[in-house]
Amino acid sequence: LSQAPPAPARHRAAGMRAGLLKFVVACGLSIGCSASTRAGARPAFPAALDLGTGCLASGTCPRAKRSEQVLLQFTPALAPSAPALSLGGAAAAQPTLSAAAGRLAADQPPAAQGLGQGPRRQRFKAVEQLGARIPAGGEVRLYIVGSSNVAWQTWPDQLHALLKGLGYAVPVGNYTLAELHRPMAGRAPVCDNAHEFDDLDTPRIGKVGWASWGFAYESTDDCMDGFRWIDGHRVSCSNGWGCREKSLFRPSAIAEEARGADVVLLSNWVNNIKQAWTGWSCFMGQAVDPLDTVGITLVTMHKLIAAIHEASPNTMVLVMAMYPVSYGNRVDERSLAATEALNARVKGSLEREPNTLFVDYAFPVEQAVFQKRNPGHANCRGDRAMAVAALKTLYHGRVLARGLMTPTPYDYYCFQQGNCSAIRTRQCCQMSVMCWLDSAGACVPYGPGTE
């Protein structure tokens, strides 16, 4: 086992009380559904459509799509994960899952032990490992910072519910900046499993339309005529959609409130690339290619991460990737290569920070994973993919001792399978975007949510 980072005292104590840990063997291979780029070619976002929203680049689009609701978000395929330790003695080699349901039958347990049949058992199929910071059943203190993807989406709440389902406790403290529930709950879809997380307290800052620079500076003292230089670009010292808000969130204040958190999740940089929709007002009217905003993202994200670690050196920071551009309620496949390039650049730099991990994930291109009410925002299915990916990152990053078992190998069939009755194992169902394990452990369809 590799040396794990030092765990807070309460986790070390809990680990000694946890008793014998099981060893589990599971492959952490991940899916890859992104487009590849030619050697030396610069990937680009769709030319015919403005960032894949369904509106023509010339500006011809429904009036509603010109509003502040158009805060697009996107992300790439997963990178291969390191193998995990697992338990139960010598693990028998399992057949490779394929797109044929018949092949999945090889993983099917006896009928008496099938999904939703026979004696009641643990809902999730879990794996455990030694040497993680937080033992199985321990406490996981969360703190989340983001934009409309935190205010209008459910992925933070779904992550909390998954942690609770795996036996973890998610305590909360007293907050002045963060809210314990979605600040605009009525704007988010109502998910099939909303009853599992609607009453959970999950501290988060969700600022609609904000970009990463709104969380990176202590003051505006370095501004001139309302702008400051960041990586060679003039960037507004105001915040919000179109940079019309004078308020800011000081990184030191965020860090102080998040002090002692085990995990801080950051999804506050998704609007950096979307300034075309504001007439480039945040960039002093200058057009900036989305890929050229990476420098702005890195400068500002490093500032916030450094502040968090100055207050809490052992806090693990998870940076959520951007998800793919939407075309209607599906993924615009033309954007996948550029999205992957954007995320790779951000990941390569931010993961050099201590105790910092990047959450890669993907959306199935064949399925409806985006909202209708809030264009470009993930619906319940997309949020499920984000929450599961964050949980996997915490497990493979040796933060959590217990995580969700993934199919061996992780197969695209499970990820996008919409015929839930064809899924024969819990580990396949719990990794699906289109299905979920209900409270009885049955694999049932998971809808996009009611809007």
GROMACS .gro file of C-alpha atoms in nm:
model
  451
    1LEU     CA    1   0.000   0.000   0.000
    2SER     CA    2   0.123   0.346  -0.079
    3GLN     CA    3   0.164   0.588   0.208
    4ALA     CA    4  -0.165   0.767   0.270
    5PRO     CA    5  -0.168   1.134   0.377
    6PRO     CA    6  -0.205   1.193   0.753
    7ALA     CA    7  -0.560   1.158   0.878
    8PRO     CA    8  -0.723   1.393   1.126
    9ALA     CA    9  -0.724   1.261   1.483
   10ARG     CA   10  -1.095   1.183   1.486
   11HIS     CA   11  -1.055   0.957   1.181
   12ARG     CA   12  -0.755   0.776   1.327
   13ALA     CA   13  -0.954   0.710   1.644
   14ALA     CA   14  -1.255   0.595   1.447
   15GLY     CA   15  -1.032   0.367   1.244
   16MET     CA   16  -0.909   0.189   1.559
   17ARG     CA   17  -1.268   0.133   1.661
   18ALA     CA   18  -1.372   0.012   1.321
   19GLY     CA   19  -1.248  -0.346   1.378
   20LEU     CA   20  -1.131  -0.570   1.101
   21LEU     CA   21  -1.143  -0.422   0.753
   22LYS     CA   22  -1.218  -0.641   0.458
   23PHE     CA   23  -0.987  -0.666   0.160
   24VAL     CA   24  -1.156  -0.637  -0.175
   25VAL     CA   25  -1.012  -0.669  -0.526
   26ALA     CA   26  -1.176  -0.461  -0.794
   27CYS     CA   27  -1.062  -0.301  -1.116
   28GLY     CA   28  -1.107   0.073  -1.141
   29LEU     CA   29  -1.101   0.096  -1.517
   30SER     CA   30  -1.311   0.375  -1.655
   31ILE     CA   31  -1.501   0.460  -1.965
   32GLY     CA   32  -1.373   0.654  -2.256
   33CYS     CA   33  -1.628   0.807  -2.483
   34SER     CA   34  -1.462   1.126  -2.599
   35ALA     CA   35  -1.346   1.211  -2.947
   36SER     CA   36  -0.976   1.203  -3.019
   37THR     CA   37  -0.790   1.486  -3.180
   38ARG     CA   38  -0.533   1.478  -3.454
   39ALA     CA   39  -0.174   1.523  -3.351
   40GLY     CA   40  -0.091   1.890  -3.333
   41ALA     CA   41  -0.448   2.002  -3.405
   42ARG     CA   42  -0.613   2.255  -3.177
   43PRO     CA   43  -0.955   2.124  -3.075
   44ALA     CA   44  -1.238   2.370  -3.109
   45PHE     CA   45  -1.591   2.404  -2.988
   46PRO     CA   46  -1.867   2.374  -3.250
   47ALA     CA   47  -1.841   2.653  -3.506
   48ALA     CA   48  -2.199   2.642  -3.629
   49LEU     CA   49  -2.346   2.665  -3.281
   50ASP     CA   50  -2.245   2.897  -3.000
   51LEU     CA   51  -2.091   2.651  -2.751
   52GLY     CA   52  -2.344   2.389  -2.850
   53THR     CA   53  -2.654   2.555  -2.705
   54GLY     CA   54  -2.859   2.505  -3.017
   55CYS     CA   55  -2.837   2.874  -3.110
   56LEU     CA   56  -2.654   2.976  -3.423
   57ALA     CA   57  -2.325   3.158  -3.376
   58SER     CA   58  -2.474   3.445  -3.573
   59GLY     CA   59  -2.708   3.506  -3.282
   60THR     CA   60  -3.023   3.351  -3.430
   61CYS     CA   61  -3.190   3.166  -3.144
   62PRO     CA   62  -3.501   3.178  -2.930
   63ARG     CA   63  -3.524   3.483  -2.709
   64ALA     CA   64  -3.520   3.268  -2.396
   65LYS     CA   65  -3.177   3.136  -2.484
   66ARG     CA   66  -3.030   3.486  -2.466
   67SER     CA   67  -3.122   3.521  -2.099
   68GLU     CA   68  -2.908   3.467  -1.792
   69GLN     CA   69  -3.035   3.110  -1.784
   70VAL     CA   70  -2.787   3.017  -2.057
   71LEU     CA   71  -2.495   2.925  -1.830
   72LEU     CA   72  -2.349   2.631  -2.016
   73GLN     CA   73  -2.139   2.362  -1.855
   74PHE     CA   74  -1.948   2.067  -1.994
   75THR     CA   75  -1.669   1.786  -1.931
   76PRO     CA   76  -1.456   1.497  -2.075
   77ALA     CA   77  -1.419   1.127  -2.052
   78LEU     CA   78  -1.277   0.965  -1.744
   79ALA     CA   79  -0.909   0.893  -1.716
   80PRO     CA   80  -0.809   0.538  -1.620
   81SER     CA   81  -0.831   0.483  -1.246
   82ALA     CA   82  -0.581   0.299  -1.034
   83PRO     CA   83  -0.681  -0.052  -0.925
   84ALA     CA   84  -0.841  -0.072  -0.582
   85LEU     CA   85  -0.780  -0.323  -0.308
   86SER     CA   86  -1.078  -0.535  -0.220
   87LEU     CA   87  -1.183  -0.825  -0.008
   88GLY     CA   88  -1.346  -1.156   0.034
   89GLY     CA   89  -1.044  -1.379  -0.032
   90ALA     CA   90  -0.906  -1.448  -0.376
   91ALA     CA   91  -1.123  -1.277  -0.632
   92ALA     CA   92  -1.233  -1.491  -0.921
   93ALA     CA   93  -1.180  -1.339  -1.263
   94GLN     CA   94  -1.507  -1.208  -1.396
   95PRO     CA   95  -1.603  -1.203  -1.763
   96THR     CA   96  -1.578  -0.875  -1.947
   97LEU     CA   97  -1.911  -0.695  -1.960
   98SER     CA   98  -2.032  -0.629  -2.310
   99ALA     CA   99  -2.315  -0.445  -2.476
  100ALA     CA  100  -2.508  -0.772  -2.493
  101ALA     CA  101  -2.732  -0.833  -2.195
  102GLY     CA  102  -2.669  -1.203  -2.224
  103ARG     CA  103  -2.302  -1.155  -2.137
  104LEU     CA  104  -2.408  -0.975  -1.820
  105ALA     CA  105  -2.590  -1.288  -1.710
  106ALA     CA  106  -2.250  -1.437  -1.628
  107ASP     CA  107  -2.232  -1.199  -1.329
  108GLN     CA  108  -2.584  -1.281  -1.217
  109PRO     CA  109  -2.604  -1.441  -0.870
  110PRO     CA  110  -2.848  -1.728  -0.806
  111ALA     CA  111  -3.211  -1.636  -0.856
  112ALA     CA  112  -3.280  -1.636  -0.483
  113GLN     CA  113  -3.018  -1.365  -0.443
  114GLY     CA  114  -3.115  -1.157  -0.747
  115LEU     CA  115  -3.196  -0.787  -0.736
  116GLY     CA  116  -3.503  -0.731  -0.527
  117GLN     CA  117  -3.540  -1.106  -0.455
  118GLY     CA  118  -3.465  -1.334  -0.162
  119PRO     CA  119  -3.338  -1.219   0.179
  120ARG     CA  120  -3.292  -0.846   0.229
  121ARG     CA  121  -2.928  -0.739   0.197
  122GLN     CA  122  -2.717  -0.427   0.186
  123ARG     CA  123  -2.844  -0.193  -0.082
  124PHE     CA  124  -2.514  -0.094  -0.243
  125LYS     CA  125  -2.235  -0.323  -0.358
  126ALA     CA  126  -1.935  -0.175  -0.181
  127VAL     CA  127  -1.558  -0.217  -0.174
  128GLU     CA  128  -1.319  -0.135   0.109
  129GLN     CA  129  -0.949  -0.060   0.132
  130LEU     CA  130  -0.683  -0.016   0.397
  131GLY     CA  131  -0.484   0.302   0.449
  132ALA     CA  132  -0.759   0.553   0.365
  133ARG     CA  133  -0.799   0.870   0.567
  134ILE     CA  134  -1.162   0.817   0.664
  135PRO     CA  135  -1.268   0.469   0.781
  136ALA     CA  136  -1.589   0.304   0.673
  137GLY     CA  137  -1.869   0.458   0.877
  138GLY     CA  138  -1.663   0.764   0.967
  139GLU     CA  139  -1.745   1.133   0.932
  140VAL     CA  140  -1.708   1.321   0.604
  141ARG     CA  141  -1.737   1.697   0.641
  142LEU     CA  142  -1.826   1.857   0.306
  143TYR     CA  143  -1.811   2.216   0.180
  144ILE     CA  144  -1.900   2.310  -0.179
  145VAL     CA  145  -1.830   2.623  -0.383
  146GLY     CA  146  -1.982   2.674  -0.726
  147SER     CA  147  -2.202   2.874  -0.959
  148SER     CA  148  -2.548   2.792  -1.099
  149ASN     CA  149  -2.447   2.425  -1.125
  150VAL     CA  150  -2.467   2.423  -0.744
  151ALA     CA  151  -2.779   2.640  -0.720
  152TRP     CA  152  -2.984   2.478  -1.000
  153GLN     CA  153  -2.857   2.120  -0.986
  154THR     CA  154  -2.867   1.832  -0.739
  155TRP     CA  155  -2.523   1.670  -0.763
  156PRO     CA  156  -2.405   1.799  -0.419
  157ASP     CA  157  -2.718   1.654  -0.259
  158GLN     CA  158  -2.685   1.325  -0.447
  159LEU     CA  159  -2.324   1.295  -0.329
  160HIS     CA  160  -2.437   1.347   0.031
  161ALA     CA  161  -2.706   1.078  -0.014
  162LEU     CA  162  -2.453   0.830  -0.157
  163LEU     CA  163  -2.216   0.888   0.134
  164LYS     CA  164  -2.500   0.834   0.378
  165GLY     CA  165  -2.606   0.519   0.192
  166LEU     CA  166  -2.255   0.381   0.232
  167GLY     CA  167  -2.270   0.436   0.607
  168TYR     CA  168  -2.084   0.766   0.643
  169ALA     CA  169  -2.201   1.055   0.857
  170VAL     CA  170  -2.193   1.403   0.703
  171PRO     CA  171  -2.199   1.654   0.990
  172VAL     CA  172  -2.245   2.026   0.945
  173GLY     CA  173  -2.134   2.334   1.136
  174ASN     CA  174  -2.238   2.696   1.158
  175TYR     CA  175  -2.207   2.897   0.837
  176THR     CA  176  -2.252   3.257   0.732
  177LEU     CA  177  -2.148   3.228   0.366
  178ALA     CA  178  -2.275   2.882   0.278
  179GLU     CA  179  -2.634   2.766   0.267
  180LEU     CA  180  -2.740   2.419   0.376
  181HIS     CA  181  -2.986   2.371   0.091
  182ARG     CA  182  -2.997   2.474  -0.274
  183PRO     CA  183  -3.044   2.854  -0.277
  184MET     CA  184  -3.281   2.820  -0.574
  185ALA     CA  185  -3.432   2.480  -0.504
  186GLY     CA  186  -3.736   2.553  -0.719
  187ARG     CA  187  -3.515   2.587  -1.028
  188ALA     CA  188  -3.372   2.234  -1.003
  189PRO     CA  189  -3.553   1.926  -1.136
  190VAL     CA  190  -3.728   1.701  -0.886
  191CYS     CA  191  -3.543   1.369  -0.909
  192ASP     CA  192  -3.686   1.019  -0.866
  193ASN     CA  193  -3.482   0.981  -0.547
  194ALA     CA  194  -3.540   1.335  -0.417
  195HIS     CA  195  -3.683   1.193  -0.095
  196GLU     CA  196  -3.334   1.065  -0.014
  197PHE     CA  197  -3.162   1.403  -0.016
  198ASP     CA  198  -3.410   1.693  -0.007
  199ASP     CA  199  -3.390   1.712   0.372
  200LEU     CA  200  -3.014   1.664   0.396
  201ASP     CA  201  -2.799   1.958   0.505
  202THR     CA  202  -2.516   2.007   0.256
  203PRO     CA  203  -2.323   2.336   0.293
  204ARG     CA  204  -2.266   2.509  -0.038
  205ILE     CA  205  -2.206   2.847  -0.195
  206GLY     CA  206  -2.395   2.864  -0.524
  207LYS     CA  207  -2.361   3.195  -0.710
  208VAL     CA  208  -2.550   3.205  -1.040
  209GLY     CA  209  -2.341   3.340  -1.325
  210TRP     CA  210  -2.021   3.380  -1.124
  211ALA     CA  211  -1.679   3.280  -1.253
  212SER     CA  212  -1.364   3.174  -1.069
  213TRP     CA  213  -1.227   3.528  -1.029
  214GLY     CA  214  -1.517   3.614  -0.799
  215PHE     CA  215  -1.375   3.375  -0.536
  216ALA     CA  216  -1.003   3.449  -0.574
  217TYR     CA  217  -0.926   3.803  -0.454
  218GLU     CA  218  -0.930   3.966  -0.113
  219SER     CA  219  -1.000   4.315  -0.246
  220THR     CA  220  -1.018   4.529  -0.558
  221ASP     CA  221  -0.708   4.730  -0.468
  222ASP     CA  222  -0.522   4.604  -0.774
  223CYS     CA  223  -0.800   4.710  -1.013
  224MET     CA  224  -0.787   5.004  -1.250
  225ASP     CA  225  -1.103   5.132  -1.416
  226GLY     CA  226  -1.284   4.825  -1.288
  227PHE     CA  227  -1.047   4.568  -1.440
  228ARG     CA  228  -0.734   4.378  -1.337
  229TRP     CA  229  -0.476   4.188  -1.542
  230ILE     CA  230  -0.495   3.809  -1.516
  231ASP     CA  231  -0.267   3.602  -1.739
  232GLY     CA  232  -0.243   3.879  -1.998
  233HIS     CA  233  -0.618   3.952  -2.009
  234ARG     CA  234  -0.817   4.242  -1.869
  235VAL     CA  235  -1.074   4.079  -1.638
  236SER     CA  236  -1.352   4.260  -1.459
  237CYS     CA  237  -1.328   4.320  -1.085
  238SER     CA  238  -1.706   4.280  -1.068
  239ASN     CA  239  -1.882   3.947  -1.061
  240GLY     CA  240  -2.198   3.769  -1.165
  241TRP     CA  241  -2.340   3.712  -1.512
  242GLY     CA  242  -2.204   3.990  -1.727
  243CYS     CA  243  -1.996   4.114  -1.431
  244ARG     CA  244  -2.258   4.350  -1.294
  245GLU     CA  245  -2.230   4.261  -0.924
  246LYS     CA  246  -1.989   4.451  -0.700
  247SER     CA  247  -1.976   4.190  -0.423
  248LEU     CA  248  -1.704   3.926  -0.396
  249PHE     CA  249  -1.629   3.619  -0.189
  250ARG     CA  250  -1.289   3.659  -0.026
  251PRO     CA  251  -1.087   3.336  -0.043
  252SER     CA  252  -0.974   3.382   0.318
  253ALA     CA  253  -1.338   3.400   0.431
  254ILE     CA  254  -1.427   3.087   0.235
  255ALA     CA  255  -1.123   2.907   0.375
  256GLU     CA  256  -1.206   3.008   0.731
  257GLU     CA  257  -1.563   2.883   0.702
  258ALA     CA  258  -1.445   2.559   0.541
  259ARG     CA  259  -1.177   2.511   0.806
  260GLY     CA  260  -1.182   2.152   0.928
  261ALA     CA  261  -1.376   2.020   0.629
  262ASP     CA  262  -1.254   1.683   0.507
  263VAL     CA  263  -1.352   1.759   0.148
  264VAL     CA  264  -1.407   2.088  -0.034
  265LEU     CA  265  -1.555   2.055  -0.382
  266LEU     CA  266  -1.500   2.338  -0.629
  267SER     CA  267  -1.720   2.387  -0.934
  268ASN     CA  268  -1.680   2.762  -0.963
  269TRP     CA  269  -1.491   2.793  -1.293
  270VAL     CA  270  -1.751   2.670  -1.541
  271ASN     CA  271  -1.856   3.020  -1.652
  272ASN     CA  272  -1.504   3.131  -1.737
  273ILE     CA  273  -1.545   3.013  -2.096
  274LYS     CA  274  -1.897   3.145  -2.150
  275GLN     CA  275  -1.834   3.515  -2.169
  276ALA     CA  276  -1.936   3.537  -2.536
  277TRP     CA  277  -2.297   3.536  -2.414
  278THR     CA  278  -2.234   3.855  -2.218
  279GLY     CA  279  -2.075   4.038  -2.511
  280TRP     CA  280  -1.737   3.978  -2.345
  281SER     CA  281  -1.823   4.241  -2.086
  282CYS     CA  282  -1.613   4.062  -1.823
  283PHE     CA  283  -1.312   4.081  -2.056
  284MET     CA  284  -1.345   4.451  -2.139
  285GLY     CA  285  -1.517   4.365  -2.467
  286GLN     CA  286  -1.228   4.153  -2.596
  287ALA     CA  287  -1.314   3.810  -2.739
  288VAL     CA  288  -1.118   3.530  -2.571
  289ASP     CA  289  -1.116   3.177  -2.708
  290PRO     CA  290  -1.249   2.929  -2.449
  291LEU     CA  291  -0.920   2.739  -2.447
  292ASP     CA  292  -0.734   3.064  -2.386
  293THR     CA  293  -0.925   3.118  -2.062
  294VAL     CA  294  -0.728   2.832  -1.903
  295GLY     CA  295  -0.464   3.074  -1.774
  296ILE     CA  296  -0.730   3.285  -1.603
  297THR     CA  297  -0.879   2.971  -1.453
  298LEU     CA  298  -0.546   2.845  -1.320
  299VAL     CA  299  -0.439   3.176  -1.162
  300THR     CA  300  -0.768   3.220  -0.980
  301MET     CA  301  -0.821   2.856  -0.881
  302HIS     CA  302  -0.468   2.827  -0.741
  303LYS     CA  303  -0.539   3.132  -0.523
  304LEU     CA  304  -0.854   2.979  -0.375
  305ILE     CA  305  -0.699   2.636  -0.323
  306ALA     CA  306  -0.394   2.791  -0.155
  307ALA     CA  307  -0.619   2.985   0.082
  308ILE     CA  308  -0.813   2.670   0.173
  309HIS     CA  309  -0.494   2.479   0.247
  310GLU     CA  310  -0.346   2.764   0.447
  311ALA     CA  311  -0.641   2.732   0.685
  312SER     CA  312  -0.671   2.351   0.664
  313PRO     CA  313  -0.362   2.180   0.518
  314ASN     CA  314  -0.518   1.832   0.535
  315THR     CA  315  -0.843   1.921   0.360
  316MET     CA  316  -0.882   1.739   0.031
  317VAL     CA  317  -0.991   1.973  -0.248
  318LEU     CA  318  -1.184   1.818  -0.536
  319VAL     CA  319  -1.209   2.027  -0.854
  320MET     CA  320  -1.507   1.923  -1.064
  321ALA     CA  321  -1.440   1.902  -1.436
  322MET     CA  322  -1.660   2.078  -1.689
  323TYR     CA  323  -1.912   1.856  -1.855
  324PRO     CA  324  -1.985   1.837  -2.229
  325VAL     CA  325  -2.163   2.109  -2.420
  326SER     CA  326  -2.534   2.048  -2.462
  327TYR     CA  327  -2.740   2.035  -2.779
  328GLY     CA  328  -3.096   2.038  -2.657
  329ASN     CA  329  -3.106   1.788  -2.372
  330ARG     CA  330  -2.823   1.573  -2.512
  331VAL     CA  331  -2.447   1.600  -2.548
  332ASP     CA  332  -2.310   1.783  -2.851
  333GLU     CA  333  -2.051   1.528  -2.962
  334ARG     CA  334  -1.864   1.791  -3.165
  335SER     CA  335  -1.752   1.956  -2.841
  336LEU     CA  336  -1.600   1.649  -2.677
  337ALA     CA  337  -1.243   1.693  -2.802
  338ALA     CA  338  -1.224   2.060  -2.703
  339THR     CA  339  -1.384   1.985  -2.367
  340GLU     CA  340  -1.131   1.711  -2.301
  341ALA     CA  341  -0.843   1.941  -2.393
  342LEU     CA  342  -0.974   2.215  -2.164
  343ASN     CA  343  -1.014   1.981  -1.867
  344ALA     CA  344  -0.676   1.816  -1.925
  345ARG     CA  345  -0.497   2.151  -1.904
  346VAL     CA  346  -0.676   2.251  -1.586
  347LYS     CA  347  -0.628   1.910  -1.427
  348GLY     CA  348  -0.258   1.895  -1.511
  349SER     CA  349  -0.189   2.216  -1.324
  350LEU     CA  350  -0.428   2.201  -1.029
  351GLU     CA  351  -0.339   1.845  -0.928
  352ARG     CA  352   0.014   1.969  -0.859
  353GLU     CA  353  -0.132   2.137  -0.552
  354PRO     CA  354  -0.106   1.920  -0.240
  355ASN     CA  355  -0.423   1.740  -0.138
  356THR     CA  356  -0.599   1.831  -0.461
  357LEU     CA  357  -0.778   1.593  -0.699
  358PHE     CA  358  -0.961   1.654  -1.027
  359VAL     CA  359  -1.296   1.482  -1.081
  360ASP     CA  360  -1.316   1.354  -1.438
  361TYR     CA  361  -1.641   1.211  -1.567
  362ALA     CA  362  -1.849   1.180  -1.882
  363PHE     CA  363  -2.211   1.192  -1.992
  364PRO     CA  364  -2.362   0.927  -2.224
  365VAL     CA  365  -2.406   1.087  -2.564
  366GLU     CA  366  -2.714   0.882  -2.651
  367GLN     CA  367  -2.929   0.989  -2.356
  368ALA     CA  368  -3.110   1.300  -2.229
  369VAL     CA  369  -2.884   1.435  -1.952
  370PHE     CA  370  -2.953   1.811  -1.966
  371GLN     CA  371  -3.239   2.020  -1.832
  372LYS     CA  372  -3.499   2.195  -2.041
  373ARG     CA  373  -3.577   2.476  -1.797
  374ASN     CA  374  -3.213   2.571  -1.744
  375PRO     CA  375  -3.040   2.509  -2.080
  376GLY     CA  376  -2.690   2.372  -2.057
  377HIS     CA  377  -2.734   2.246  -1.700
  378ALA     CA  378  -2.729   1.878  -1.611
  379ASN     CA  379  -3.055   1.713  -1.514
  380CYS     CA  380  -3.089   1.444  -1.246
  381ARG     CA  381  -2.913   1.186  -1.465
  382GLY     CA  382  -2.617   1.413  -1.534
  383ASP     CA  383  -2.601   1.507  -1.166
  384ARG     CA  384  -2.596   1.138  -1.080
  385ALA     CA  385  -2.292   1.092  -1.304
  386MET     CA  386  -2.118   1.383  -1.130
  387ALA     CA  387  -2.195   1.258  -0.779
  388VAL     CA  388  -2.082   0.903  -0.854
  389ALA     CA  389  -1.761   1.035  -1.013
  390ALA     CA  390  -1.684   1.247  -0.706
  391LEU     CA  391  -1.739   0.946  -0.483
  392LYS     CA  392  -1.510   0.732  -0.701
  393THR     CA  393  -1.241   1.000  -0.689
  394LEU     CA  394  -1.255   1.011  -0.310
  395TYR     CA  395  -1.217   0.633  -0.295
  396HIS     CA  396  -0.936   0.602  -0.549
  397GLY     CA  397  -0.767   0.904  -0.390
  398ARG     CA  398  -0.758   0.704  -0.065
  399VAL     CA  399  -0.975   0.952   0.118
  400LEU     CA  400  -1.256   0.701   0.181
  401ALA     CA  401  -1.208   0.345   0.303
  402ARG     CA  402  -1.541   0.235   0.155
  403GLY     CA  403  -1.671   0.312  -0.192
  404LEU     CA  404  -1.901   0.181  -0.462
  405MET     CA  405  -1.790  -0.132  -0.641
  406THR     CA  406  -1.766  -0.079  -1.016
  407PRO     CA  407  -1.813  -0.344  -1.284
  408THR     CA  408  -1.492  -0.527  -1.370
  409PRO     CA  409  -1.397  -0.373  -1.598
  410TYR     CA  410  -1.604  -0.054  -1.585
  411ASP     CA  411  -1.809  -0.092  -1.899
  412TYR     CA  412  -1.991   0.166  -2.109
  413TYR     CA  413  -2.281  -0.078  -2.126
  414CYS     CA  414  -2.357  -0.022  -1.757
  415PHE     CA  415  -2.297   0.352  -1.775
  416GLN     CA  416  -2.558   0.425  -2.042
  417GLN     CA  417  -2.788   0.123  -2.019
  418GLY     CA  418  -3.150   0.235  -2.025
  419ASN     CA  419  -3.308  -0.111  -2.004
  420CYS     CA  420  -3.277  -0.154  -1.629
  421SER     CA  421  -3.435  -0.498  -1.631
  422ALA     CA  422  -3.137  -0.618  -1.838
  423ILE     CA  423  -2.891  -0.518  -1.564
  424ARG     CA  424  -2.816  -0.822  -1.351
  425THR     CA  425  -2.573  -0.691  -1.087
  426ARG     CA  426  -2.586  -0.416  -0.829
  427GLN     CA  427  -2.240  -0.288  -0.924
  428CYS     CA  428  -2.361  -0.236  -1.282
  429CYS     CA  429  -2.685  -0.067  -1.176
  430GLN     CA  430  -2.522   0.169  -0.926
  431MET     CA  431  -2.289   0.296  -1.198
  432SER     CA  432  -2.568   0.357  -1.449
  433VAL     CA  433  -2.690   0.706  -1.533
  434MET     CA  434  -3.027   0.573  -1.650
  435CYS     CA  435  -3.099   0.336  -1.361
  436TRP     CA  436  -3.061   0.334  -0.983
  437LEU     CA  437  -3.090   0.099  -0.687
  438ASP     CA  438  -3.405   0.183  -0.496
  439SER     CA  439  -3.438   0.138  -0.121
  440ALA     CA  440  -3.525  -0.231  -0.170
  441GLY     CA  441  -3.213  -0.291  -0.379
  442ALA     CA  442  -3.403  -0.328  -0.706
  443CYS     CA  443  -3.258  -0.182  -1.027
  444VAL     CA  444  -3.523   0.056  -1.157
  445PRO     CA  445  -3.532   0.332  -1.423
  446TYR     CA  446  -3.394   0.674  -1.328
  447GLY     CA  447  -3.560   0.963  -1.507
  448PRO     CA  448  -3.429   1.310  -1.598
  449GLY     CA  449  -3.636   1.469  -1.322
  450THR     CA  450  -3.958   1.668  -1.323
  451GLU     CA  451  -3.919   2.030  -1.433
   0.00000   0.00000   0.00000
